[in-house]
Amino acid sequence: LPAGLRKEITSHGKFPEAKQVEIPGGGGSPRFIAKPCAINLGIQDSGPHRAQPNAILEKVFTSITKSPDAKRLEGLSKQLDWDVRKIQRWFRHRRNQDKPTTLTKFCESMWRFTFYLSIFFYGIRFLWTAPWFWDTRQCWYNYPFQPLTSRLYYYYILELAFYWSLMFSQFTDIKRKDFLIMFVHHLATIGLITFSYMNNMVRVGTLVLCLHDASDFLLEAAKLANYAKYQRVCDAFFMLFGVVFIVTRLGIYPFWILNTTLFESWELIGPYPSWWLFNGLLVTLQVLHVIWSYLIIRTASKALVRGKVSKDDRSDVESSSEEEDVTSNSTKGAFSPSSNGSNRLNGHVLQAGADRSLGAELGDPLSCTSLMSKHSDS
């Protein structure tokens, strides 16, 4: 806090304390709702094609490598008297059989969709009557002597709990190409929520949270439509997601949020040590927004050319044609574990979105975030 205010603040009412930042226990995903919905939509609980049992290949897979190079493939081909492409397919099927089924992913996306939609409308309803929603300078008037209401407290703590769950689940889910970006996103998000809460910057914090939640539920809706094989609905939701994401993250965020945290706060309360850290994290998020926006635009451009959103650039299910073409040249490995998948919106396609982030990912937090090229979290 600004110099001279650390002791004085406690005499002005109820304010945030570090000990209050606790993570409530999760209630579990609503699979008792999502699973029946998936079954009614014709989504079966069946995974990818399972690999043919083979002790030698299984030992190589578990002990040596999950993606053998051309030299090892040749050796295994001679040892087993199998064609190289047959061995390639075996390793591809073996990798895919450990990955979540479409039903599992549908349930996870349903849970995220429910949370993002609920928390977004809760935030809008709460902020609609808040003076700082209409005039961002109100975020800094009388700072840090701004009381913490119960509605604001629960808004913050629910968001924090959710992003901690995304952080932990990232290490148990299939590792994707945007793992590092999403890891940085989740760290920045959790850091911002916790730091702004402890420094009583909760007013501007609620604006950041609500802004990031605006696009995430659209991405999850696109993924649900994709899993249910409603391609046109999927394409429509993804295009809407892309528009909302770019408008909010590249338009409203820098010109509304960063403007008040960098310039209005400087004018009204002046910089102090934690001010630099807070704005540093916000600028880090903006850099991630630019990266994810590029991935969204690239995916949307491909969709316009092909007539549909064809696949997720960071998919967790591998396709066979690319892999076999690569290794048939025998100048490269059997295939890269990051090869593009056939599952179009698999995971947190930037949402979030991140994920669910957006990307992910973000997708997004601000999750992003999980996007099609991102945070299938996806």
Coordinates of C-alpha atoms in Angstrom, one line a residue:
L1 CA 0.0 0.0 0.0
P2 CA 1.1 3.7 -0.3
A3 CA 3.4 4.8 2.4
G4 CA 1.8 5.8 5.7
L5 CA -1.4 3.9 5.2
R6 CA -0.6 0.4 6.4
K7 CA -1.5 1.0 10.0
E8 CA -4.3 3.6 9.4
I9 CA -6.4 1.3 7.1
T10 CA -7.7 -1.0 9.8
S11 CA -9.6 1.8 11.6
H12 CA -11.8 2.5 8.5
G13 CA -14.1 -0.6 8.4
K14 CA -13.9 -4.1 6.9
F15 CA -11.0 -4.6 4.5
P16 CA -9.4 -7.6 2.8
E17 CA -6.9 -9.6 4.8
A18 CA -4.4 -12.2 3.6
K19 CA -5.9 -14.9 5.9
Q20 CA -9.2 -14.6 4.1
V21 CA -7.8 -15.8 0.8
E22 CA -8.7 -19.4 1.2
I23 CA -9.8 -21.8 -1.5
P24 CA -13.2 -23.3 -0.8
G25 CA -13.6 -27.0 -1.6
G26 CA -14.9 -27.8 -5.1
G27 CA -18.3 -29.2 -5.6
G28 CA -17.3 -31.5 -8.4
S29 CA -18.3 -31.2 -12.1
P30 CA -22.0 -31.6 -12.8
R31 CA -21.7 -34.9 -14.5
F32 CA -25.1 -36.0 -13.3
I33 CA -26.4 -33.3 -15.7
A34 CA -23.7 -33.3 -18.4
K35 CA -23.6 -37.0 -18.9
P36 CA -27.3 -37.5 -19.6
C37 CA -27.2 -34.5 -22.0
A38 CA -24.3 -36.0 -23.8
I39 CA -26.0 -39.4 -24.1
N40 CA -29.2 -37.8 -25.4
L41 CA -27.0 -36.0 -28.1
G42 CA -25.6 -39.3 -29.2
I43 CA -22.1 -39.0 -27.6
Q44 CA -20.9 -42.4 -26.6
D45 CA -18.4 -43.2 -23.9
S46 CA -16.0 -44.8 -26.3
G47 CA -12.4 -43.8 -26.7
P48 CA -10.0 -44.0 -29.6
H49 CA -9.1 -47.3 -31.3
R50 CA -7.1 -49.4 -28.8
A51 CA -3.6 -50.7 -29.7
Q52 CA -3.1 -54.4 -30.4
P53 CA -1.5 -56.0 -27.3
N54 CA 2.2 -56.4 -27.9
A55 CA 4.7 -56.9 -25.0
I56 CA 7.8 -55.6 -27.0
L57 CA 6.1 -52.4 -28.2
E58 CA 4.5 -51.8 -24.8
K59 CA 7.9 -52.0 -23.1
V60 CA 9.4 -49.5 -25.6
F61 CA 6.3 -47.2 -25.1
T62 CA 6.5 -47.2 -21.3
S63 CA 10.2 -47.4 -20.7
I64 CA 12.0 -45.7 -23.6
T65 CA 9.9 -43.4 -25.8
K66 CA 6.3 -42.8 -26.8
S67 CA 7.4 -41.4 -30.2
P68 CA 10.2 -43.6 -31.7
D69 CA 12.4 -42.0 -34.4
A70 CA 13.0 -43.5 -37.8
K71 CA 16.0 -45.5 -36.7
R72 CA 14.2 -47.2 -33.8
L73 CA 11.1 -47.8 -36.0
E74 CA 13.3 -49.7 -38.5
G75 CA 14.8 -51.8 -35.7
L76 CA 11.4 -52.7 -34.3
S77 CA 10.2 -53.5 -37.9
K78 CA 12.9 -56.0 -38.3
Q79 CA 12.5 -57.5 -34.8
L80 CA 8.7 -57.9 -35.1
D81 CA 8.6 -58.5 -38.9
W82 CA 6.0 -55.7 -39.0
D83 CA 5.7 -52.9 -41.6
V84 CA 6.9 -49.5 -40.4
R85 CA 3.6 -47.9 -40.9
K86 CA 1.9 -50.6 -38.8
I87 CA 4.3 -49.8 -36.0
Q88 CA 3.5 -46.1 -36.4
R89 CA -0.2 -46.8 -36.1
W90 CA 0.4 -48.9 -33.0
F91 CA 2.2 -46.1 -31.2
R92 CA -0.4 -43.6 -32.3
H93 CA -3.3 -45.7 -31.1
R94 CA -1.4 -46.4 -27.8
R95 CA -0.9 -42.7 -27.2
N96 CA -4.5 -41.9 -28.0
Q97 CA -6.0 -44.7 -25.9
D98 CA -4.8 -43.0 -22.7
K99 CA -6.5 -39.7 -23.6
P100 CA -10.0 -38.7 -22.4
T101 CA -13.0 -39.8 -24.4
T102 CA -15.4 -37.4 -26.1
L103 CA -17.9 -38.0 -23.3
T104 CA -15.4 -37.0 -20.7
K105 CA -14.4 -33.8 -22.6
F106 CA -18.1 -32.9 -23.1
C107 CA -18.7 -33.2 -19.3
E108 CA -15.6 -31.0 -18.6
S109 CA -16.7 -28.4 -21.1
M110 CA -20.2 -28.5 -19.7
W111 CA -18.8 -27.7 -16.2
R112 CA -16.7 -24.9 -17.5
F113 CA -19.6 -23.5 -19.6
T114 CA -21.8 -23.5 -16.5
F115 CA -19.3 -21.8 -14.4
Y116 CA -18.3 -19.1 -17.0
L117 CA -21.9 -18.3 -17.9
S118 CA -23.0 -18.1 -14.2
I119 CA -20.1 -16.1 -13.0
F120 CA -20.3 -13.7 -15.9
F121 CA -23.9 -12.8 -15.3
Y122 CA -23.3 -12.6 -11.6
G123 CA -20.5 -10.1 -12.3
I124 CA -22.6 -8.1 -14.7
R125 CA -25.5 -8.0 -12.2
F126 CA -23.2 -7.0 -9.4
L127 CA -21.3 -4.3 -11.4
W128 CA -24.3 -2.8 -13.0
T129 CA -25.1 -0.9 -9.8
A130 CA -21.4 -0.2 -9.0
P131 CA -20.3 3.4 -9.6
W132 CA -16.8 2.3 -10.8
F133 CA -18.4 0.3 -13.7
W134 CA -19.5 3.5 -15.2
D135 CA -16.6 5.7 -14.1
T136 CA -13.3 3.9 -13.7
R137 CA -11.9 6.8 -11.7
Q138 CA -14.1 5.6 -8.9
C139 CA -11.8 2.7 -8.5
W140 CA -9.2 5.1 -7.0
Y141 CA -11.2 7.6 -5.1
N142 CA -10.7 7.2 -1.3
Y143 CA -8.3 4.3 -2.0
P144 CA -7.4 2.2 0.0
F145 CA -10.3 3.1 2.3
Q146 CA -12.9 1.2 0.3
P147 CA -15.0 -1.3 2.3
L148 CA -15.3 -5.0 1.2
T149 CA -18.9 -6.1 0.7
S150 CA -20.0 -9.7 1.0
R151 CA -21.0 -9.9 -2.7
L152 CA -17.6 -8.6 -3.8
Y153 CA -15.9 -11.0 -1.5
Y154 CA -17.7 -14.1 -2.8
Y155 CA -17.2 -12.9 -6.4
Y156 CA -13.4 -12.8 -5.8
I157 CA -13.2 -16.1 -3.9
L158 CA -15.1 -18.1 -6.5
E159 CA -12.9 -16.8 -9.3
L160 CA -9.8 -17.6 -7.3
A161 CA -10.9 -21.1 -6.5
F162 CA -11.8 -21.8 -10.1
Y163 CA -8.4 -20.7 -11.5
W164 CA -6.6 -22.7 -8.8
S165 CA -8.5 -25.7 -10.1
L166 CA -7.4 -25.0 -13.7
M167 CA -3.8 -24.6 -12.5
F168 CA -3.8 -28.0 -10.8
S169 CA -5.7 -29.8 -13.5
Q170 CA -3.2 -28.6 -16.1
F171 CA -0.7 -31.1 -14.7
T172 CA -3.1 -34.1 -14.8
D173 CA -4.6 -33.4 -18.3
I174 CA -2.9 -34.2 -21.6
K175 CA 0.0 -31.9 -22.1
R176 CA -0.7 -29.6 -25.1
K177 CA 1.4 -27.3 -27.2
D178 CA 0.2 -24.2 -25.3
F179 CA 1.1 -25.6 -21.9
L180 CA 3.6 -23.0 -21.1
I181 CA 1.4 -20.1 -22.3
M182 CA -1.5 -21.4 -20.2
F183 CA 0.8 -22.0 -17.2
V184 CA 2.0 -18.3 -17.4
H185 CA -1.7 -17.2 -17.8
H186 CA -2.9 -19.1 -14.7
L187 CA 0.0 -17.8 -12.7
A188 CA -0.6 -14.2 -13.7
T189 CA -4.4 -14.7 -13.1
I190 CA -4.0 -16.2 -9.6
G191 CA -1.3 -13.6 -8.8
L192 CA -3.5 -10.7 -9.9
I193 CA -6.6 -12.0 -8.0
T194 CA -4.7 -12.6 -4.8
F195 CA -2.5 -9.5 -5.0
S196 CA -5.3 -7.1 -5.9
Y197 CA -7.4 -8.6 -3.1
M198 CA -4.7 -8.2 -0.4
N199 CA -4.0 -4.6 -1.6
N200 CA -7.8 -3.7 -1.7
M201 CA -7.7 -3.1 -5.5
V202 CA -10.9 -5.1 -5.7
R203 CA -12.9 -2.5 -7.6
V204 CA -10.6 -2.6 -10.7
G205 CA -10.2 -6.3 -10.1
T206 CA -13.9 -7.0 -10.6
L207 CA -13.7 -5.1 -13.9
V208 CA -10.8 -7.3 -15.1
L209 CA -12.6 -10.5 -14.0
C210 CA -15.9 -9.7 -15.7
L211 CA -14.2 -8.6 -18.9
H212 CA -12.3 -11.9 -19.2
D213 CA -15.4 -14.0 -18.5
A214 CA -17.3 -12.3 -21.3
S215 CA -15.9 -14.6 -24.0
D216 CA -15.0 -17.8 -22.2
F217 CA -18.5 -19.3 -22.1
L218 CA -18.9 -18.8 -25.9
L219 CA -15.8 -20.9 -26.5
E220 CA -17.1 -23.7 -24.2
A221 CA -20.4 -23.6 -26.1
A222 CA -18.5 -24.0 -29.4
K223 CA -16.7 -27.0 -28.0
L224 CA -19.9 -28.6 -26.7
A225 CA -21.4 -28.2 -30.2
N226 CA -18.3 -29.7 -31.7
Y227 CA -18.4 -32.8 -29.5
A228 CA -22.1 -33.2 -30.4
K229 CA -21.2 -32.9 -34.1
Y230 CA -23.3 -29.8 -34.7
Q231 CA -20.8 -28.2 -37.0
R232 CA -22.7 -25.1 -38.0
V233 CA -23.5 -24.3 -34.4
C234 CA -19.9 -24.9 -33.5
D235 CA -18.7 -22.5 -36.3
A236 CA -21.2 -19.8 -35.3
F237 CA -20.2 -19.9 -31.6
F238 CA -16.5 -19.9 -32.4
M239 CA -16.8 -16.9 -34.8
L240 CA -18.8 -15.1 -32.1
F241 CA -16.2 -16.0 -29.5
G242 CA -13.5 -14.7 -31.8
V243 CA -15.2 -11.4 -32.3
V244 CA -16.0 -10.9 -28.5
F245 CA -12.5 -12.0 -27.6
I246 CA -10.7 -9.6 -29.9
V247 CA -13.0 -6.7 -29.0
T248 CA -12.7 -7.2 -25.2
R249 CA -9.0 -8.2 -25.1
L250 CA -7.5 -5.9 -27.7
G251 CA -10.0 -3.1 -27.5
I252 CA -11.8 -2.7 -24.1
Y253 CA -9.0 -4.2 -22.0
P254 CA -6.1 -1.8 -23.0
F255 CA -8.2 1.3 -23.5
W256 CA -10.4 0.8 -20.4
I257 CA -8.6 -1.3 -17.9
L258 CA -5.0 -0.5 -18.6
N259 CA -5.9 3.2 -19.0
T260 CA -7.3 3.4 -15.5
T261 CA -4.6 1.2 -13.8
L262 CA -1.7 2.9 -15.5
F263 CA -2.8 6.6 -15.9
E264 CA -5.8 7.4 -13.8
S265 CA -4.3 5.6 -10.7
W266 CA -1.0 7.4 -11.3
E267 CA -2.9 10.7 -11.3
L268 CA -5.1 10.0 -8.3
I269 CA -2.9 8.0 -5.9
G270 CA 0.5 8.0 -7.5
P271 CA 2.8 5.0 -8.0
Y272 CA 4.1 2.9 -5.1
P273 CA 6.0 -0.4 -4.9
S274 CA 3.1 -2.8 -5.3
W275 CA 1.6 -0.6 -8.0
W276 CA 4.4 -1.6 -10.4
L277 CA 3.9 -5.3 -9.7
F278 CA 0.1 -5.1 -10.2
N279 CA 0.5 -3.3 -13.6
G280 CA 3.3 -5.6 -14.6
L281 CA 0.9 -8.6 -14.3
L282 CA -1.8 -6.8 -16.2
V283 CA 0.6 -6.0 -19.0
T284 CA 1.7 -9.6 -19.1
L285 CA -1.9 -10.6 -19.6
Q286 CA -2.1 -8.1 -22.5
V287 CA 0.8 -9.8 -24.2
L288 CA -0.9 -13.2 -23.9
H289 CA -4.1 -11.6 -25.4
V290 CA -2.1 -10.5 -28.5
I291 CA -0.7 -14.1 -28.9
W292 CA -4.1 -15.7 -28.5
S293 CA -5.8 -13.2 -30.8
Y294 CA -3.3 -14.1 -33.5
L295 CA -4.1 -17.8 -33.1
I296 CA -7.9 -17.1 -33.2
I297 CA -7.6 -15.0 -36.4
R298 CA -5.4 -17.7 -38.0
T299 CA -8.0 -20.4 -37.1
A300 CA -10.9 -18.2 -38.4
S301 CA -9.0 -17.5 -41.6
K302 CA -8.6 -21.2 -42.2
A303 CA -12.3 -21.7 -41.5
L304 CA -13.3 -19.2 -44.1
V305 CA -11.1 -20.9 -46.7
R306 CA -12.3 -24.4 -45.9
G307 CA -15.9 -23.5 -45.1
K308 CA -15.7 -24.7 -41.5
V309 CA -13.7 -24.8 -38.3
S310 CA -11.7 -27.8 -39.3
K311 CA -9.5 -28.6 -36.4
D312 CA -7.7 -27.5 -33.3
D313 CA -4.0 -26.6 -33.9
R314 CA -3.2 -28.0 -30.5
S315 CA -5.5 -31.0 -30.5
D316 CA -4.8 -33.9 -28.2
V317 CA -5.9 -36.6 -30.6
E318 CA -3.4 -37.4 -33.4
S319 CA -4.3 -38.0 -37.0
S320 CA -2.8 -40.8 -39.1
S321 CA -2.2 -39.2 -42.5
E322 CA 0.2 -36.5 -41.4
E323 CA 2.2 -38.9 -39.2
E324 CA 2.6 -41.5 -41.9
D325 CA 3.6 -39.0 -44.5
V326 CA 6.3 -37.7 -42.3
T327 CA 7.9 -41.0 -41.4
S328 CA 7.6 -42.4 -44.9
N329 CA 10.5 -40.0 -45.8
S330 CA 12.6 -41.6 -43.0
T331 CA 14.5 -38.4 -42.5
K332 CA 12.4 -37.5 -39.5
G333 CA 10.9 -39.2 -36.5
A334 CA 7.8 -41.2 -36.7
F335 CA 5.8 -38.1 -35.9
S336 CA 5.8 -35.2 -33.6
P337 CA 3.6 -35.6 -30.5
S338 CA 2.3 -32.1 -31.1
S339 CA 0.9 -33.0 -34.6
N340 CA -2.4 -31.5 -35.5
G341 CA -5.4 -33.4 -34.4
S342 CA -8.6 -34.3 -36.1
N343 CA -10.7 -33.1 -33.2
R344 CA -11.7 -29.6 -34.2
L345 CA -12.2 -27.7 -31.0
N346 CA -10.5 -30.2 -28.7
G347 CA -9.8 -28.6 -25.4
H348 CA -9.4 -24.9 -24.2
V349 CA -9.1 -23.5 -27.7
L350 CA -7.6 -20.2 -26.6
Q351 CA -10.0 -19.9 -23.2
A352 CA -9.6 -21.0 -22.7
G353 CA -8.7 -20.0 -23.9
A354 CA -8.0 -21.0 -22.2
D355 CA -8.5 -23.6 -22.1
R356 CA -8.7 -22.3 -21.0
S357 CA -5.4 -19.6 -20.6
L358 CA -7.7 -18.8 -24.0
G359 CA -7.2 -19.1 -25.0
A360 CA -7.6 -20.9 -22.2
E361 CA -7.5 -20.1 -22.5
L362 CA -7.4 -18.8 -22.7
G363 CA -8.5 -19.2 -22.8
D364 CA -9.1 -17.4 -20.0
P365 CA -8.4 -14.2 -16.5
L366 CA -8.2 -14.1 -16.9
S367 CA -8.9 -17.5 -19.1
C368 CA -8.4 -17.7 -21.1
T369 CA -8.7 -19.2 -21.4
S370 CA -7.9 -22.3 -22.7
L371 CA -9.1 -21.3 -28.3
M372 CA -9.1 -23.4 -31.3
S373 CA -5.5 -22.9 -31.7
K374 CA -4.9 -22.6 -28.1
H375 CA -6.9 -23.5 -25.0
S376 CA -8.7 -26.5 -26.0
D377 CA -7.9 -26.8 -22.4
S378 CA -8.9 -27.3 -23.2

